[in-house]
Amino acid sequence: MTRIVVVGSGVVGITNAYCLLKKDPSNEVTIVSQNFPTDFEFKKVYTSPIAGANWASFATPEDKFVQEIDTVGYYKFQDLIKNRPEAGVTARKDINYVTKEKFAKDGHAKKFPWFAYGQIGTDCGFRELDASEFDNNKFEYGFEYDGLVIRTSYYMTFLINECWRLSGASEGPKARFSLRRGSVKKLSEAFDLHASGRRADVIVNCTGLLARELEDLEPEERSKIYPVRGVVYVVKNTTGVKKVTIVEIDKEDESLYLMPRREGEMIIGGCFQKNEESRYVDPSLRERILGRCSYYLPQFNWKNLEIVREQVGFRPYREGGYRIERKGRIVHCYGTGGAGYQSSWGCAEKVLKLVSQVGSGSKL
Ligand SMILES: Cc1cc2nc3c(=O)[nH]c(=O)nc-3n(C[C@H](O)[C@H](O)[C@H](O)COP(=O)(O)OP(=O)(O)OC[C@H]3O[C@@H](n4cnc5c(N)ncnc54)[C@H](O)[C@@H]3O)c2cc1C
């Protein structure tokens, strides 16, 4: 039996908890977190509920580590679409347009993602758009593939329910899964927070951006973690948009993305503002993001667009990329930046291996 405390209840922590319970029936998992997906509001950073979210791997052609992680995610989400319609993951075509200005900035070279080639490319029907399929005055090229949209809080709640199901009992001595609301200043405190009342064997650190506040993380490590702010609008989808639609423009920190959810709302983003920590959104940003909808995609109906909510989120980036690493009895899993959903299943596979190196009773 291995007693595990997962610190953090974002998509990374919950997916890890689920995989740990599923992998080994003797694992007992407690999630300790200051926020949970069903919370109505959160005063501290909690990124996962704010995301779109889709699968669009950002790995470079050379980055085999992230490619491997994202590949796991692509097939896992396809499996959920097929077999678990209640998970909150919906199949959607993912269509991408590249503006003429972006093409010029890229040195007049078409840039297709790494997954266009190979197995995923075949399985997702990746194809370049024909020139007749877009406005040639604005766009240079485009591509499309079988993608998906995740309804984020709903999906995380589904995963928590799956954890209860695997637990075998919701309470009492037979329960293998528990949730505890709480905040730790140091990861070492979490060893004493296992629901069994006994000392945990392993801690899995899934604190996202707030990892930088943990007092027992090395100062150099803490300084590597930084936010990239995103602002999204949850709107009623009266526009006619049915595909995840992305317009790549020539700005480093802005683009346009639309994620129509099955439930009738749509997420409109985006911006990527490094080290911007404010929750205040300048009205001019909103005008730019929403203005791009009617400029680049006039074929849809943007009149009387009803904005339900404006959401500000902070992507948990880390210099050097993801930290999936074991230090003694602590396994770190954070720094997933703008890719926490698509990478969650692949990261969890790696975490499983690291946790199994510790096990219970080992002298690490
Ligand atoms: C606008 C926007 C759009 C995005 N779109 C996508 C997308 O389309 N696809 C995609 O894959 N990704 C997307 N992302 C990125 C994705 O949302 C993040 O990578 C992911 O949510 C990070 O998850 P996490 O679990 O690491 O962190 P979080 O969701 O922030 O969770 C951290 C958890 O740890 C808890 N915690 C932190 N510190 C402590 C502590 N000391 N004690 C106790 N608990 C603690 C928090 O309460 C929280 O529960 C987007 C992000 C944004 C902002």
Coordinates of C-alpha atoms and ligand atoms in Angstrom, one line a residue:
M1 CA 0.0 0.0 0.0
T2 CA 1.3 3.4 -0.9
R3 CA -0.1 6.5 0.7
I4 CA 0.1 9.5 -1.7
V5 CA -0.8 13.1 -1.2
V6 CA -1.3 15.1 -4.4
V7 CA -1.0 18.8 -3.7
G8 CA -3.2 20.7 -6.2
S9 CA -6.5 20.1 -7.8
G10 CA -6.0 21.6 -11.2
V11 CA -6.2 19.4 -14.3
V12 CA -2.6 18.2 -13.6
G13 CA -3.2 17.1 -10.0
I14 CA -6.6 15.5 -10.7
T15 CA -5.3 13.5 -13.7
N16 CA -2.4 12.3 -11.6
A17 CA -4.7 11.3 -8.8
Y18 CA -6.9 9.4 -11.2
C19 CA -4.0 7.6 -12.9
L20 CA -2.4 6.7 -9.5
L21 CA -5.7 5.2 -8.3
K22 CA -6.2 3.3 -11.6
K23 CA -2.7 2.0 -11.9
D24 CA -2.5 0.2 -8.5
P25 CA -5.4 -0.8 -6.3
S26 CA -3.2 -0.5 -3.3
N27 CA -2.5 3.2 -3.8
E28 CA -4.4 5.5 -1.4
V29 CA -4.6 9.1 -2.7
T30 CA -5.6 12.3 -0.9
I31 CA -5.7 15.5 -2.9
V32 CA -4.9 18.5 -0.7
S33 CA -5.8 21.8 -2.4
Q34 CA -6.8 25.4 -1.7
N35 CA -9.2 25.4 -4.6
F36 CA -11.3 22.8 -6.3
P37 CA -13.1 22.8 -9.8
T38 CA -16.5 23.3 -8.3
D39 CA -15.4 26.6 -6.5
F40 CA -17.4 29.6 -7.6
E41 CA -14.6 32.0 -7.1
F42 CA -10.9 31.9 -6.2
K43 CA -8.7 34.6 -4.7
K44 CA -5.5 32.8 -5.4
V45 CA -4.3 31.7 -8.9
Y46 CA -6.2 28.7 -10.2
T47 CA -5.6 28.3 -13.9
S48 CA -7.4 25.2 -15.0
P49 CA -11.0 26.5 -14.9
I50 CA -10.2 29.4 -17.1
A51 CA -8.7 27.5 -20.1
G52 CA -10.6 26.9 -23.4
A53 CA -9.5 24.1 -23.9
N54 CA -8.4 22.3 -27.0
W55 CA -5.6 20.0 -28.1
A56 CA -3.0 21.7 -30.4
S57 CA 0.4 20.5 -29.5
F58 CA 3.0 23.3 -29.3
A59 CA 6.0 21.1 -29.4
T60 CA 8.7 22.0 -31.8
P61 CA 9.8 19.4 -34.4
E62 CA 12.9 18.7 -32.2
D63 CA 11.1 18.4 -28.9
K64 CA 10.5 14.7 -28.6
F65 CA 9.8 14.9 -24.9
V66 CA 6.7 17.1 -25.3
Q67 CA 5.7 15.3 -28.5
E68 CA 5.6 12.0 -26.6
I69 CA 3.6 13.6 -23.8
D70 CA 1.0 15.2 -26.2
T71 CA 0.6 12.1 -28.2
V72 CA -0.6 10.3 -25.1
G73 CA -3.1 13.1 -24.6
Y74 CA -4.4 13.1 -28.1
Y75 CA -5.4 9.4 -28.1
K76 CA -6.7 9.6 -24.5
F77 CA -9.1 12.4 -25.4
Q78 CA -10.2 10.6 -28.5
D79 CA -11.0 7.6 -26.4
L80 CA -13.0 9.8 -24.0
I81 CA -14.9 11.3 -26.9
K82 CA -15.8 7.8 -28.2
N83 CA -16.5 6.0 -24.9
R84 CA -17.3 8.5 -22.2
P85 CA -19.7 11.1 -23.7
E86 CA -20.4 12.4 -20.1
A87 CA -16.7 13.5 -19.7
G88 CA -17.2 17.0 -21.2
V89 CA -14.9 16.4 -24.2
T90 CA -16.4 17.1 -27.6
A91 CA -15.0 16.2 -31.1
R92 CA -14.5 19.4 -33.2
K93 CA -12.7 20.1 -36.4
D94 CA -9.7 22.4 -35.6
I95 CA -9.2 24.9 -38.4
N96 CA -6.2 27.2 -38.5
Y97 CA -5.6 30.3 -40.7
V98 CA -2.3 32.0 -41.1
T99 CA -2.4 35.7 -42.1
K100 CA -0.2 37.1 -44.9
E101 CA 1.7 39.2 -42.3
K102 CA 2.5 36.1 -40.1
F103 CA 3.6 34.3 -43.2
A104 CA 6.0 37.1 -44.1
K105 CA 7.3 37.2 -40.5
D106 CA 8.0 33.5 -40.7
G107 CA 10.3 34.2 -43.7
H108 CA 7.7 33.3 -46.3
A109 CA 7.7 29.7 -45.2
K110 CA 4.6 27.7 -44.4
K111 CA 4.9 26.3 -40.8
F112 CA 2.9 23.1 -40.1
P113 CA 2.9 21.6 -36.6
W114 CA 5.0 18.5 -36.0
F115 CA 1.9 16.2 -35.7
A116 CA 1.0 16.9 -39.3
Y117 CA 3.4 14.2 -40.2
G118 CA 3.4 10.6 -38.9
Q119 CA 0.7 8.7 -37.1
I120 CA -1.3 11.5 -35.4
G121 CA -1.4 13.4 -38.7
T122 CA -2.9 10.3 -40.4
D123 CA -5.3 9.6 -37.6
C124 CA -6.5 13.2 -37.2
G125 CA -7.0 13.6 -41.0
F126 CA -4.5 16.5 -41.1
R127 CA -4.7 18.5 -44.3
E128 CA -3.7 21.8 -45.8
L129 CA -6.6 23.9 -46.8
D130 CA -7.3 24.5 -50.4
A131 CA -6.9 28.2 -51.4
S132 CA -10.6 28.3 -52.3
E133 CA -11.4 27.6 -48.6
F134 CA -10.3 31.0 -47.2
D135 CA -10.0 34.7 -48.0
N136 CA -6.9 35.1 -50.1
N137 CA -6.6 38.7 -49.3
K138 CA -6.1 38.1 -45.6
F139 CA -4.7 34.6 -45.3
E140 CA -1.7 32.9 -46.9
Y141 CA -2.5 29.3 -46.0
G142 CA -4.4 27.2 -43.5
F143 CA -4.9 23.7 -42.2
E144 CA -7.5 21.5 -40.5
Y145 CA -7.6 18.3 -38.4
D146 CA -9.9 16.4 -36.1
G147 CA -9.5 18.2 -32.8
L148 CA -11.6 18.6 -29.6
V149 CA -12.9 21.0 -27.0
I150 CA -12.9 20.4 -23.3
R151 CA -15.4 22.0 -21.0
T152 CA -12.9 22.5 -18.3
S153 CA -14.5 22.6 -14.9
Y154 CA -17.1 20.0 -15.9
Y155 CA -14.3 17.7 -17.2
M156 CA -12.3 18.1 -14.0
T157 CA -15.4 17.3 -11.9
F158 CA -15.9 14.2 -14.1
L159 CA -12.4 13.1 -13.3
I160 CA -13.0 13.6 -9.6
N161 CA -16.1 11.4 -9.9
E162 CA -14.0 8.8 -11.6
C163 CA -11.6 8.9 -8.7
W164 CA -14.5 8.3 -6.2
R165 CA -15.6 5.4 -8.4
L166 CA -12.2 3.8 -8.3
S167 CA -12.0 4.5 -4.6
G168 CA -14.5 1.7 -4.0
A169 CA -16.1 3.6 -1.1
S170 CA -16.5 7.4 -0.6
E171 CA -15.7 7.4 3.1
G172 CA -14.4 5.1 5.9
P173 CA -11.4 2.8 6.1
K174 CA -12.0 1.3 2.6
A175 CA -11.9 4.6 0.8
R176 CA -8.8 5.0 -1.3
F177 CA -9.5 8.5 -2.4
S178 CA -10.1 11.7 -0.4
L179 CA -10.3 15.5 -0.9
R180 CA -9.0 17.9 1.7
R181 CA -9.2 21.6 1.4
G182 CA -6.1 23.2 2.7
S183 CA -3.0 25.2 1.8
V184 CA 0.6 24.2 2.5
K185 CA 3.5 26.6 2.8
K186 CA 6.0 23.8 2.4
L187 CA 5.6 20.5 0.5
S188 CA 7.1 18.8 3.6
E189 CA 3.9 19.7 5.5
A190 CA 1.8 17.6 3.1
F191 CA 3.3 14.3 4.5
D192 CA 1.1 14.8 7.5
L193 CA -2.1 15.5 5.5
H194 CA -3.0 12.1 4.2
A195 CA -6.6 11.3 5.0
S196 CA -5.7 8.0 6.7
G197 CA -4.1 10.1 9.5
R198 CA -0.8 8.2 8.8
R199 CA 2.3 9.7 7.3
A200 CA 2.2 9.8 3.5
D201 CA 4.9 7.8 1.5
V202 CA 4.9 10.2 -1.5
I203 CA 4.0 13.8 -2.3
V204 CA 3.1 14.8 -5.8
N205 CA 3.5 18.5 -6.3
C206 CA 0.9 19.8 -8.8
T207 CA 0.6 23.4 -7.6
G208 CA 1.0 25.1 -11.0
L209 CA 2.1 28.7 -10.9
L210 CA 1.9 28.8 -7.1
A211 CA 4.8 26.3 -6.9
R212 CA 6.9 29.5 -6.9
E213 CA 5.5 30.3 -3.4
L214 CA 6.5 27.0 -1.8
E215 CA 9.1 27.7 0.8
D216 CA 11.0 24.5 0.4
L217 CA 11.5 24.8 -3.3
E218 CA 15.0 25.9 -4.1
P219 CA 15.1 29.8 -4.7
E220 CA 16.6 29.2 -8.2
E221 CA 13.8 26.9 -9.1
R222 CA 11.2 29.3 -7.8
S223 CA 12.6 32.0 -10.0
K224 CA 12.1 29.9 -13.1
I225 CA 8.3 29.9 -12.8
Y226 CA 6.4 32.8 -14.4
P227 CA 2.9 33.6 -15.6
V228 CA 1.7 34.2 -19.1
R229 CA -1.6 35.9 -18.8
G230 CA -4.6 35.0 -21.0
V231 CA -8.0 36.7 -21.3
V232 CA -11.0 34.9 -22.6
Y233 CA -14.6 35.8 -23.2
V234 CA -17.3 33.2 -22.6
V235 CA -20.1 34.1 -25.1
K236 CA -23.3 32.6 -26.2
N237 CA -22.6 31.0 -29.5
T238 CA -25.1 32.6 -31.7
T239 CA -22.4 33.1 -34.4
G240 CA -22.6 29.9 -36.4
V241 CA -19.0 28.9 -35.6
K242 CA -18.8 25.1 -35.3
K243 CA -15.0 24.5 -35.5
V244 CA -12.2 25.4 -33.2
T245 CA -10.9 28.3 -35.2
I246 CA -7.5 29.8 -34.8
V247 CA -6.1 32.8 -36.6
E248 CA -2.3 33.2 -36.4
I249 CA -1.4 36.9 -36.7
D250 CA 2.1 38.6 -36.7
K251 CA 2.0 39.5 -33.0
E252 CA 4.1 37.6 -30.5
D253 CA 1.6 38.0 -27.6
E254 CA -1.8 38.0 -29.4
S255 CA -3.8 35.8 -31.7
L256 CA -7.5 34.9 -32.1
Y257 CA -9.0 31.6 -31.1
L258 CA -12.6 30.4 -30.9
M259 CA -13.6 27.2 -29.1
P260 CA -17.3 26.4 -29.5
R261 CA -18.4 24.1 -26.7
R262 CA -21.2 21.5 -27.1
E263 CA -23.2 23.2 -24.4
G264 CA -23.9 26.3 -26.4
E265 CA -21.2 28.7 -25.2
M266 CA -18.0 29.6 -26.9
I267 CA -14.6 30.7 -25.6
I268 CA -13.0 33.6 -27.4
G269 CA -9.3 34.4 -26.7
G270 CA -6.5 35.3 -26.8
C271 CA -3.5 36.9 -25.6
F272 CA -0.2 35.6 -24.2
Q273 CA 1.2 38.3 -21.9
K274 CA 4.4 37.2 -20.2
N275 CA 4.8 38.2 -16.6
E276 CA 1.5 40.2 -16.6
E277 CA -0.1 39.5 -13.2
S278 CA -2.9 42.0 -13.1
R279 CA -6.6 40.9 -13.2
Y280 CA -7.5 44.3 -14.7
V281 CA -8.2 44.1 -18.4
D282 CA -7.7 47.2 -20.5
P283 CA -10.8 47.7 -22.6
S284 CA -8.6 48.2 -25.7
L285 CA -7.5 44.5 -25.4
R286 CA -11.1 43.4 -25.4
E287 CA -11.8 45.6 -28.4
R288 CA -8.8 44.1 -30.3
I289 CA -9.7 40.5 -29.5
L290 CA -13.4 40.8 -30.3
G291 CA -12.7 43.1 -33.3
R292 CA -10.6 40.4 -34.9
C293 CA -13.6 38.1 -35.0
S294 CA -15.6 40.2 -37.4
Y295 CA -12.5 41.3 -39.4
Y296 CA -11.0 37.9 -40.0
L297 CA -14.2 35.8 -39.9
P298 CA -17.0 38.0 -41.4
Q299 CA -18.8 34.9 -42.7
F300 CA -20.2 34.4 -39.1
N301 CA -22.8 36.5 -37.3
W302 CA -21.1 38.8 -34.8
K303 CA -24.1 41.1 -34.3
N304 CA -25.5 41.4 -30.8
L305 CA -22.8 39.0 -29.4
E306 CA -23.7 38.3 -25.8
I307 CA -20.7 38.1 -23.5
V308 CA -21.5 36.0 -20.5
R309 CA -18.1 36.5 -18.7
E310 CA -14.7 37.9 -19.0
Q311 CA -12.0 35.5 -17.5
V312 CA -8.4 36.2 -16.7
G313 CA -6.0 33.3 -16.3
F314 CA -2.3 32.8 -15.7
R315 CA -0.6 30.0 -17.6
P316 CA 2.0 28.4 -15.4
Y317 CA 5.2 28.6 -17.5
R318 CA 8.7 27.5 -16.4
E319 CA 12.0 28.3 -17.9
G320 CA 13.4 25.0 -19.3
G321 CA 9.9 23.6 -19.7
Y322 CA 7.9 21.1 -17.6
R323 CA 9.3 19.9 -14.3
I324 CA 8.5 16.2 -14.0
E325 CA 11.1 15.1 -11.5
R326 CA 11.5 13.1 -8.3
K327 CA 13.5 14.5 -5.4
G328 CA 13.5 11.8 -2.7
R329 CA 9.8 11.2 -1.7
I330 CA 8.5 14.3 -3.6
V331 CA 7.6 14.1 -7.2
H332 CA 7.2 17.4 -9.0
C333 CA 4.8 17.9 -11.9
Y334 CA 4.2 21.5 -12.9
G335 CA 5.2 24.1 -15.4
T336 CA 2.8 23.0 -18.2
G337 CA 2.3 26.6 -19.4
G338 CA -0.4 26.9 -22.1
A339 CA -0.7 23.1 -22.5
G340 CA -1.8 21.6 -19.2
Y341 CA -4.9 19.9 -20.6
Q342 CA -3.2 18.4 -23.7
S343 CA -0.2 17.3 -21.7
S344 CA -2.0 16.1 -18.6
W345 CA -2.3 12.4 -19.5
G346 CA 1.3 12.2 -20.8
C347 CA 2.7 13.9 -17.7
A348 CA 0.7 11.5 -15.5
E349 CA 2.3 8.5 -17.2
K350 CA 5.7 9.9 -16.3
V351 CA 4.7 10.6 -12.7
L352 CA 3.4 7.0 -12.3
K353 CA 6.9 5.8 -13.1
L354 CA 8.5 8.2 -10.6
V355 CA 6.0 7.3 -7.8
S356 CA 6.6 3.6 -8.4
Q357 CA 10.3 4.2 -7.7
V358 CA 9.4 5.4 -4.2
G359 CA 6.7 2.9 -3.1
S360 CA 5.8 2.4 0.5
G361 CA 8.3 1.6 3.1
S362 CA 11.4 2.3 0.9
K363 CA 14.2 4.1 2.5
L364 CA 14.6 7.1 0.1
Ligands
LIG1 C1 -6.7 31.6 -21.2 C2 -6.0 30.2 -21.1 C3 -6.3 29.3 -22.1 C4 -5.7 28.0 -22.1 N1 -6.0 27.1 -23.1 C5 -5.5 25.8 -23.0 C6 -5.8 24.9 -24.0 O1 -6.6 25.2 -24.9 N2 -5.3 23.6 -23.9 C7 -4.4 23.3 -22.9 O2 -3.9 22.2 -22.9 N3 -4.1 24.2 -21.9 C8 -4.6 25.5 -22.0 N4 -4.3 26.4 -21.0 C9 -3.2 26.0 -20.0 C10 -3.8 25.2 -18.9 O3 -5.0 25.8 -18.4 C11 -2.8 25.1 -17.8 O4 -1.6 24.6 -18.3 C12 -3.3 24.2 -16.7 O5 -4.6 24.6 -16.2 C13 -2.3 24.1 -15.5 O6 -2.9 23.2 -14.6 P1 -2.2 23.0 -13.1 O7 -3.1 21.9 -12.5 O8 -0.8 22.8 -13.3 O9 -2.4 24.3 -12.3 P2 -3.8 25.0 -11.7 O10 -5.0 24.7 -12.5 O11 -3.4 26.4 -11.3 O12 -3.9 24.2 -10.3 C14 -3.1 24.3 -9.2 C15 -3.7 23.7 -8.0 O13 -2.9 23.8 -6.9 C16 -3.5 24.4 -5.8 N5 -2.4 24.9 -5.0 C17 -1.5 25.7 -5.4 N6 -0.6 26.0 -4.4 C18 -1.1 25.3 -3.3 C19 -0.7 25.2 -2.0 N7 0.4 25.8 -1.5 N8 -1.4 24.5 -1.1 C20 -2.5 23.8 -1.5 N9 -2.9 23.9 -2.8 C21 -2.2 24.7 -3.7 C22 -4.5 25.3 -6.4 O14 -5.5 25.7 -5.5 C23 -5.0 24.5 -7.6 O15 -6.0 23.6 -7.2 C24 -4.8 27.6 -21.0 C25 -4.6 28.6 -20.0 C26 -5.2 29.8 -20.0 C27 -5.0 30.8 -18.9

